[in-house]
Coordinates of C-alpha atoms in Angstrom, one line a residue:
X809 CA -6.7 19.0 -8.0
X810 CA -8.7 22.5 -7.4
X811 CA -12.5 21.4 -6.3
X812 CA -14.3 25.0 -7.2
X813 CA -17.5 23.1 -5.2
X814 CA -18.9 19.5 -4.4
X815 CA -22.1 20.9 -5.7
X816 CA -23.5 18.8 -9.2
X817 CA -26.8 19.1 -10.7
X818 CA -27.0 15.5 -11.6
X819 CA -28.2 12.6 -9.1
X820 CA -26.3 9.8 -10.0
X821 CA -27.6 7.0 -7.9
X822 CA -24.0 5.3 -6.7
X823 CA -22.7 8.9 -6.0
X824 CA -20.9 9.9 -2.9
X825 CA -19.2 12.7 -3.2
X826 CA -21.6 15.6 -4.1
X827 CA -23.3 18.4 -1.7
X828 CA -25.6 20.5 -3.1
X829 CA -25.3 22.6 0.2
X830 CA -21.5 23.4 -1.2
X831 CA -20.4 27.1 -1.9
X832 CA -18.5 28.1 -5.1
X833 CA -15.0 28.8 -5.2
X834 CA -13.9 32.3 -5.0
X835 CA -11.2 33.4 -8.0
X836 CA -8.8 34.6 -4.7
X837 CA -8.5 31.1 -4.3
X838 CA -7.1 30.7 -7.2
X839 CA -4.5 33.5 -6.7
X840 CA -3.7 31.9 -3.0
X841 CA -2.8 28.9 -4.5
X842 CA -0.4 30.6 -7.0
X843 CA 1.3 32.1 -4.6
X844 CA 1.5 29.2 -2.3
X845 CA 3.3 27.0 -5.5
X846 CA 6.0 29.7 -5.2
X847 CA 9.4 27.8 -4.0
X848 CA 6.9 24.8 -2.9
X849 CA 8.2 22.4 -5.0
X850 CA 10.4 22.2 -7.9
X851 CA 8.1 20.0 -10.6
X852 CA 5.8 20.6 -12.9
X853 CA 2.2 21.3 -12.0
X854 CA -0.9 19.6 -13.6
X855 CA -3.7 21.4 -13.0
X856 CA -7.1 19.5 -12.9
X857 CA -10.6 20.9 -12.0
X858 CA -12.9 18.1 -10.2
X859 CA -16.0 18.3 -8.3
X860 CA -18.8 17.8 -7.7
X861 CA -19.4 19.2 -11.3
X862 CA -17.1 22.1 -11.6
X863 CA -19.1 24.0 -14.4
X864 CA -20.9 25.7 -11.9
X865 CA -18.0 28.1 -10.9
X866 CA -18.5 29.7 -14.9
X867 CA -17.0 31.3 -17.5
X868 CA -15.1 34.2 -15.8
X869 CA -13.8 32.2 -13.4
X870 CA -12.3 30.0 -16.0
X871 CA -11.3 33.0 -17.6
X872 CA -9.2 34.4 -14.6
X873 CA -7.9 31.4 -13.3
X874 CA -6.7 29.7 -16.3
X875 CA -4.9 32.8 -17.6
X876 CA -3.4 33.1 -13.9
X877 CA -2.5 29.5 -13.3
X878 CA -0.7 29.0 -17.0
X879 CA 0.9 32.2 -16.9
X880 CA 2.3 32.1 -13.5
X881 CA 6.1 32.7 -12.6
X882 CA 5.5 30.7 -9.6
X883 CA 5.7 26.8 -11.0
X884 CA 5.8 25.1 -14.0
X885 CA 2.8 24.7 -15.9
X886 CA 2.6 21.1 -17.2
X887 CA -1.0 20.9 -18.6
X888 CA -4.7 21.5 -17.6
X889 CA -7.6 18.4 -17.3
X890 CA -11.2 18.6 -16.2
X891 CA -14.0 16.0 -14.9
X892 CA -17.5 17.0 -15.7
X893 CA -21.0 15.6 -16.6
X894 CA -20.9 18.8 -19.5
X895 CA -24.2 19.8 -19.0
X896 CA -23.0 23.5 -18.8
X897 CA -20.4 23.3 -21.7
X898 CA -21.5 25.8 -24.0
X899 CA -19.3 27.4 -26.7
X900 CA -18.2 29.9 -25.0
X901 CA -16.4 27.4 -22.5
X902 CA -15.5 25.4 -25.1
X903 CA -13.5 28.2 -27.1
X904 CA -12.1 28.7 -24.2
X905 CA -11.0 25.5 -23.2
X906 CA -9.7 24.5 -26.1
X907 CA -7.9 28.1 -26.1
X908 CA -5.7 26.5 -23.3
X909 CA -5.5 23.0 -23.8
X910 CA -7.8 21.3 -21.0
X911 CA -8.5 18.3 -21.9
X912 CA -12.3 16.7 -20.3
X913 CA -13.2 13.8 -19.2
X914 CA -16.7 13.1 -18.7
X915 CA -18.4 10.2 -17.1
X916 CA -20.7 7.8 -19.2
X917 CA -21.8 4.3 -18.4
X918 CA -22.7 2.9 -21.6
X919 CA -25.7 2.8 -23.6
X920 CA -28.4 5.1 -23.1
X921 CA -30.9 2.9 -21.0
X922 CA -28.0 1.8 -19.0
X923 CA -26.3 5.0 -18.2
X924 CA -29.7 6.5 -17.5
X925 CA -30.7 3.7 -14.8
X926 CA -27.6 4.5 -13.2
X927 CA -27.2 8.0 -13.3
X928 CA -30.8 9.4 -14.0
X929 CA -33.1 9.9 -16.5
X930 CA -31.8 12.8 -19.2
X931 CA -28.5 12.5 -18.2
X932 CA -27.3 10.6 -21.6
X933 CA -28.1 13.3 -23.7
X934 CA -27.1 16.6 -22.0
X935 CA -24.0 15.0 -21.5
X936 CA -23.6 13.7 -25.2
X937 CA -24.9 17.5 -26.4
X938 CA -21.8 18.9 -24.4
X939 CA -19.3 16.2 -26.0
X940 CA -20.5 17.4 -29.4
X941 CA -19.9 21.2 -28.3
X942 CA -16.7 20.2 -26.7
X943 CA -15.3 18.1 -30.0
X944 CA -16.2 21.1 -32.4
X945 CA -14.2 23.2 -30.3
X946 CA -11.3 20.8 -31.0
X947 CA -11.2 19.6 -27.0
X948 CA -10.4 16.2 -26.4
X949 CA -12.7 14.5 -24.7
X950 CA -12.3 11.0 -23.2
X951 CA -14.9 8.7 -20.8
X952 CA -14.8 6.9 -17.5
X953 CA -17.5 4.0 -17.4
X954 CA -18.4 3.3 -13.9
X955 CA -19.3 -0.7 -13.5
X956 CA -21.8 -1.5 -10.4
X957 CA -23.2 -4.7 -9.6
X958 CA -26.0 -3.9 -11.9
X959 CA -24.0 -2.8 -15.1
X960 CA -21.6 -6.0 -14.7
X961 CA -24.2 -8.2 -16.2
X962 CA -23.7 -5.7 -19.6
X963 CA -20.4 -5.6 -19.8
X964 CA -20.5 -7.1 -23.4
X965 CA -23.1 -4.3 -24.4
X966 CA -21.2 -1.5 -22.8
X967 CA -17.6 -2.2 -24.3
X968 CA -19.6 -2.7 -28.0
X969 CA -21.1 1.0 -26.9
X970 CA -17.6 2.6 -26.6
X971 CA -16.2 0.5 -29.9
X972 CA -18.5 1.1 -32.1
X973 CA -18.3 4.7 -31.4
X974 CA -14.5 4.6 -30.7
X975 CA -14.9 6.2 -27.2
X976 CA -11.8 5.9 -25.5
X977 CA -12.4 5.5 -22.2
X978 CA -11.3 4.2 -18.1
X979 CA -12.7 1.9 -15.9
X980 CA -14.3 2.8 -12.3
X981 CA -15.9 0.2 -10.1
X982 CA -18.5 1.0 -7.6
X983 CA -16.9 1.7 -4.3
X984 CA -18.6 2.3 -1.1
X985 CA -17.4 5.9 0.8
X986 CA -16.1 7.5 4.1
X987 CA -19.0 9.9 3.5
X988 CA -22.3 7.7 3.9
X989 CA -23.7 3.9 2.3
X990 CA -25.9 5.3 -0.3
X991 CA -23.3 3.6 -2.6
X992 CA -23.2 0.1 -0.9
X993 CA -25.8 -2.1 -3.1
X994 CA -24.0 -1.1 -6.0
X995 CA -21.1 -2.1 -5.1
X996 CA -18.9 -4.8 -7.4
X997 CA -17.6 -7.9 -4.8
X998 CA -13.3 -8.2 -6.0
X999 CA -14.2 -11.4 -7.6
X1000 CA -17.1 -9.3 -9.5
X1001 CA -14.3 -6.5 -10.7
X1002 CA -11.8 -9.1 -11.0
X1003 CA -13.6 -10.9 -13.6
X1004 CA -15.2 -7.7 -15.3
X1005 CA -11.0 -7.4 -15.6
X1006 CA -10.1 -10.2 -17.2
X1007 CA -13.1 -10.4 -19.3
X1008 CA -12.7 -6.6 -21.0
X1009 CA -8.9 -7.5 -21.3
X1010 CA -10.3 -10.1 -23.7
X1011 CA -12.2 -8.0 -25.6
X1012 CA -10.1 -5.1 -25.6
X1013 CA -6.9 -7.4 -27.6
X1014 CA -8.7 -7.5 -30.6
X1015 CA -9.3 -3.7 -30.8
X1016 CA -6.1 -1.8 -29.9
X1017 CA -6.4 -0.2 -33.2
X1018 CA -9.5 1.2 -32.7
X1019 CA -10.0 2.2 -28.7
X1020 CA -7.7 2.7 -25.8
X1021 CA -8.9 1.4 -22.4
X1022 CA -6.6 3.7 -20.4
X1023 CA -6.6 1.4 -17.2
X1024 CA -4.8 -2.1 -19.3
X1025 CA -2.8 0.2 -20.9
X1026 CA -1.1 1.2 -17.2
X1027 CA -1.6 -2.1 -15.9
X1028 CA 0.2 -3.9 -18.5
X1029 CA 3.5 -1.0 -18.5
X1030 CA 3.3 -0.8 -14.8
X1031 CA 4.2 -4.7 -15.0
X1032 CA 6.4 -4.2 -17.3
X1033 CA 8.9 -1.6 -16.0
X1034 CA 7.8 -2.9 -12.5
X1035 CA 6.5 0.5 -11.4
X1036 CA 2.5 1.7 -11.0
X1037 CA 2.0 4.3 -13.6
X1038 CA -2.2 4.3 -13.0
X1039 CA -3.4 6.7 -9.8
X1040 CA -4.9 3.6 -7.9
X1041 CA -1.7 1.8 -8.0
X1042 CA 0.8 4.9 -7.7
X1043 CA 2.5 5.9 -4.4
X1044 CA 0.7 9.4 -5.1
X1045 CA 1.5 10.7 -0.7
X1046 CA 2.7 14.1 -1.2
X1047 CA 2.8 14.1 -5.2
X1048 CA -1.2 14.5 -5.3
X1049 CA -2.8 17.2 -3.5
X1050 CA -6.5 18.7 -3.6
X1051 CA -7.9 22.4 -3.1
X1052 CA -11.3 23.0 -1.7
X1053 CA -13.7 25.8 -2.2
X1054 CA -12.3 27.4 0.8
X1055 CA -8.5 26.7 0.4
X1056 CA -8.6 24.2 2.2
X1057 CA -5.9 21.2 1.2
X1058 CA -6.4 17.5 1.1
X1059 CA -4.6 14.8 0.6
X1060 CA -6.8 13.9 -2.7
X1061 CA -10.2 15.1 -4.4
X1062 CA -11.8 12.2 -2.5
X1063 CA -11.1 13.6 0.9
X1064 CA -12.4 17.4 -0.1
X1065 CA -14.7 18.5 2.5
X1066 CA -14.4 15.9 5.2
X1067 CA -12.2 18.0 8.0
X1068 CA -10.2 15.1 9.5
X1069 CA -8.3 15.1 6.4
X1070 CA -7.7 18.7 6.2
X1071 CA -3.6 19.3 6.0
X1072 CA -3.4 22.9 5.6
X1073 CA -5.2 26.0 3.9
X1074 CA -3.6 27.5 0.6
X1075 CA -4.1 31.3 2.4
X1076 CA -1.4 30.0 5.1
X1077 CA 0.8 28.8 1.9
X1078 CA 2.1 25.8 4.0
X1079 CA 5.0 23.9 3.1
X1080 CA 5.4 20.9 2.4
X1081 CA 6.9 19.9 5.7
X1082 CA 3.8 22.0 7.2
X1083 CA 1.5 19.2 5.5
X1084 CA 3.1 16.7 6.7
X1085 CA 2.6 17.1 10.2
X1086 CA -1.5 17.4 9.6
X1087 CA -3.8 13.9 11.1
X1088 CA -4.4 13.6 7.5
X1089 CA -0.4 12.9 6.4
X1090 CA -0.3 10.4 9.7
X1091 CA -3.3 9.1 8.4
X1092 CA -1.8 8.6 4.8
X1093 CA 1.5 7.0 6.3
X1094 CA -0.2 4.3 8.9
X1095 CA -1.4 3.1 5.3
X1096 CA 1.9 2.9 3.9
X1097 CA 3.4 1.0 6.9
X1098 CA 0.5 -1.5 6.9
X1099 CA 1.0 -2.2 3.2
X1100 CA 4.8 -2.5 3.3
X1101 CA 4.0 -5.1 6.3
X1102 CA 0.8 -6.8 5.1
X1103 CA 1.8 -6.4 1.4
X1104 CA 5.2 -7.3 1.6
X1105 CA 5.2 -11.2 0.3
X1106 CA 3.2 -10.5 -2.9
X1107 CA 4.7 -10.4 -5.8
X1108 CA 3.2 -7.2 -7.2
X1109 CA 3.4 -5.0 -4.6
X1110 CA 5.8 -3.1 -6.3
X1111 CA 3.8 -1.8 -8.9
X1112 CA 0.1 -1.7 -6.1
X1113 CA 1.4 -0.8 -3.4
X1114 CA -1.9 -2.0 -1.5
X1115 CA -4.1 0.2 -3.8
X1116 CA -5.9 3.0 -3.4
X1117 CA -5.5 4.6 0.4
X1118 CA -8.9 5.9 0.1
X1119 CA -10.3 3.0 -0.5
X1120 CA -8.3 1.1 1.8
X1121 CA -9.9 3.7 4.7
X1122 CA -13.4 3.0 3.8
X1123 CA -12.7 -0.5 4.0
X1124 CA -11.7 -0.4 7.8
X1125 CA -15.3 0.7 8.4
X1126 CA -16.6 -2.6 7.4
X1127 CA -16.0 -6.5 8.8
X1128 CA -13.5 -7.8 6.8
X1129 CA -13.7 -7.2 2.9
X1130 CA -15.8 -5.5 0.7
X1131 CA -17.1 -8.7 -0.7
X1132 CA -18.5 -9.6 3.1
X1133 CA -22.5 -8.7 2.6
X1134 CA -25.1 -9.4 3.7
X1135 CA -28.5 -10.5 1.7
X1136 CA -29.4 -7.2 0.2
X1137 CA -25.7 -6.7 -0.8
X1138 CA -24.8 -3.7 1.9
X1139 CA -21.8 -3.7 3.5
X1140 CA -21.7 -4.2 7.6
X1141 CA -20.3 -1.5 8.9
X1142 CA -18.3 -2.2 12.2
X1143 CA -19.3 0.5 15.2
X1144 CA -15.4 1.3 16.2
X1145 CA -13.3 2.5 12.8
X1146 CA -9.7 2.1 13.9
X1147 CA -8.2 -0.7 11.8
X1148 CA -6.4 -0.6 9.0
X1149 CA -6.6 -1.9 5.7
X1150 CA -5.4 -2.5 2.1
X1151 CA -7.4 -1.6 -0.6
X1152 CA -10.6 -3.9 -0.6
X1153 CA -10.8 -4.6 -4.2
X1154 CA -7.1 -6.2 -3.5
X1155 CA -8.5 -9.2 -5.4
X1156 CA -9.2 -7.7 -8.1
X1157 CA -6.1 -6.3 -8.8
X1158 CA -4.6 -9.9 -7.9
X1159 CA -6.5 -11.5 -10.5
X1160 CA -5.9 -9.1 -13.4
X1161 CA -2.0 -8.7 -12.3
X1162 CA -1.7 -12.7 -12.9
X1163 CA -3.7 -12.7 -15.4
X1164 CA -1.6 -10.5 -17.1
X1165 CA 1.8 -11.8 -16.4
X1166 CA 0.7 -15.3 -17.0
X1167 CA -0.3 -14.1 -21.0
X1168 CA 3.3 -12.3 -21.2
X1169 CA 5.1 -15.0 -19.9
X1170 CA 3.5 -17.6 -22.2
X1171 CA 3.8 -14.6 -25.2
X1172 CA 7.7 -14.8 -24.0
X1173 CA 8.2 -18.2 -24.5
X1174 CA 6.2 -18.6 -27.5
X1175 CA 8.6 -16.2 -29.2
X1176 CA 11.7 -17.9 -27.8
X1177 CA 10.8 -20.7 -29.7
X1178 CA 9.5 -19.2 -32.9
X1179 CA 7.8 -16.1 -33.0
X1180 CA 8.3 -12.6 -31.7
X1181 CA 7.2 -10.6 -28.7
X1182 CA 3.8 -8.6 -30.5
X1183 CA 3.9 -11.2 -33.2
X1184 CA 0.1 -12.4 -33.5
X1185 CA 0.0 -15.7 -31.7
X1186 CA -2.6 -17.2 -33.3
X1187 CA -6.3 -16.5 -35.0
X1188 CA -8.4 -15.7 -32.0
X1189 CA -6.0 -12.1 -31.0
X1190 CA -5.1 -9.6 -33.3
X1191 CA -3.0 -8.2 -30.1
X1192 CA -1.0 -9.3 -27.4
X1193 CA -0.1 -8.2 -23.9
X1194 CA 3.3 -7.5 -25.1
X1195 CA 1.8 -5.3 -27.2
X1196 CA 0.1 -3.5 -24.5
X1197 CA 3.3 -3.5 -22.9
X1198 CA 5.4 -1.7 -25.4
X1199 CA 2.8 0.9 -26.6
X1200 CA 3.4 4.5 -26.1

């Protein structure tokens, strides 16, 4: 993940991450972090520009450092992705882009009036004029709908948004942050996000010909072959790693620009075993231990593996779980952050495992007796789980 700046124009309301004190990234960067891929590892390398709103760096630096990057000696090039609001797309970016194969996601949260209320007024259409520049450019384009405790109550309205205009798209809930608590009262309760789950899973197996929701698609295979294919539920320690504005390397885009997480500087090229001896690594394995000890009687802690470790440090901020408030919805934040903890949403992901398993093993034993894994069951489903299981 290369973060050219934390900076964004936008002022989503739920946001954490952004600093609109944050410098641009300097193209040397880029060329530091070629060199440091060098012998690092043998794999191949997917490249994905994040932010704050990574626009901002500009044309010629997209320019230079895609041409660098995918014509490197150094590693092997698997592919290019980038997350951005697309207010700055124009067709010049676009050309380009699509020129190298970087394929965009951009983050929308349903229907105009809903997305706006979330994410500011205007934001709908500067981001729906860049989509169109992007898909005449032939880029794909594909959408992540965040769900806070306001949006929940639309959830009907904002799946019918993305089918009727066959948006593919992912699922974020609203998560507090290690960085502040300006995201707390939108924050979804695990019950909240377990149901939101279950329910879109309902909804989403009658349409499998029409939309892909990314998220049941790797829930369902990580079941399946018994393995987390989806980042929140992937051992990602040491496979994922982030680049700052400065060079500086973190464990994930999340942890850009807080220093306790720094593990090493792209202009030292660090090895891997360098990393690993940063506060950040020993941060990242304390998580690992707890959930191999906390985690280890549940049945899908194979394919978790206690969640997200970001998430699971914000957690350890607050009294118990995220779903402990208090009357205005804002978490408590304990005065002494030294625990450690699992994911918070680990509810969540507990309901929609079950829920899923339960539907395949009844789908199972339906077709031992009569029918056939895929097979439509019965008039209310066009699709199955199986189904979901077996796509590609």
């Amino acid at each position: 993940m290369i973060v050219p700046t934390l900076h964004c124009p936008s002022n989503c309301k739920y946001c954490w991450g952004s600093d609109k004190e944050s410098e641009l990234m300097d193209i040397q960067v880029i060329k530091e972090i070629d060199e440091w891929l060098d012998g690092f590892r043998d794999d191949y390398v997917h490249f994905t520009f994040h932010g704050g709103e990574p626009l901002l760096a500009g044309y010629d630096f997209y320019r230079e450092a895609l041409s660098i990057l995918k014509n490197s000696k150094t590693h092997k090039e698997a592919g290019f992705s980038l997350q951005s609001n697309l207010w700055l797309l124009d067709e010049k970016l676009s050309k380009l882009f699509s020129e190298y194969g970087v394929a965009i996601s951009t983050s929308v949260d349903g229907p105009k009036k809903i997305n706006d209320y979330q994410r500011g007024k205007g934001y709908f259409d500067k981001t729906m004029k860049g989509y169109k520049i992007a898909i005449e450019s032939g880029v794909h384009v594909s959408f992540i709908s965040t769900f806070t405790s306001y949006s929940k109550d639309f959830r009907d309205e904002i799946y019918n948004f993305f089918l009727k205009n066959r948006y593919n798209f992912k699922l974020h809930a609203a998560l507090p942050s290690l960085r502040g608590n300006n995201a707390d009262k939108w924050v979804l309760t695990p019950k909240e996000h377990g149901n939101l789950l279950i329910g879109l899973l309902n909804s989403y197996l009658n349409d499998l010909d029409k939309i892909e929701i990314k998220d049941f698609d790797h829930i369902c295979k990580s079941l399946f072959i018994r393995r987390g294919t989806l980042c929140t539920f992937a051992d990602c320690m040491g496979d994922t790693l982030a680049v700052g504005c400065d060079g500086n390397i973190y464990p994930c885009y999340r942890f850009v620009g807080m220093n306790e997480y720094i593990m090493g500087n792209v202009y030292d090229h660090p090895s891997m075993e360098e990393l690993m001896k940063s506060m950040a690594w020993d941060k990242l394995m304390k998580f690992k231990d707890h959930v191999d000890e906390s985690c280890g009687d549940c049945s899908y802690v194979k394919f978790c593996r206690g969640g997200c470790p970001y998430n699971g440090m914000v957690s350890s901020k607050y009294t118990g779980s995220i779903s402990k408030t208090d009357d205005t919805n804002n978490l408590e934040p304990n005065e002494v952050n030294s625990s450690i903890s699992v994911d918070p949403q680990c509810e969540a992901y507990r309901m929609i495992f079950k829920e899923v398993s339960d539907r395949a093993n009844k789908e199972f034993l339906n077709s031992s007796i009569g029918t056939f894994p895929g097979q439509k069951q019965n008039n209310t489903k066009k699709f199955t789980v199986m189904d979901l299981m077996l796509k590609r």
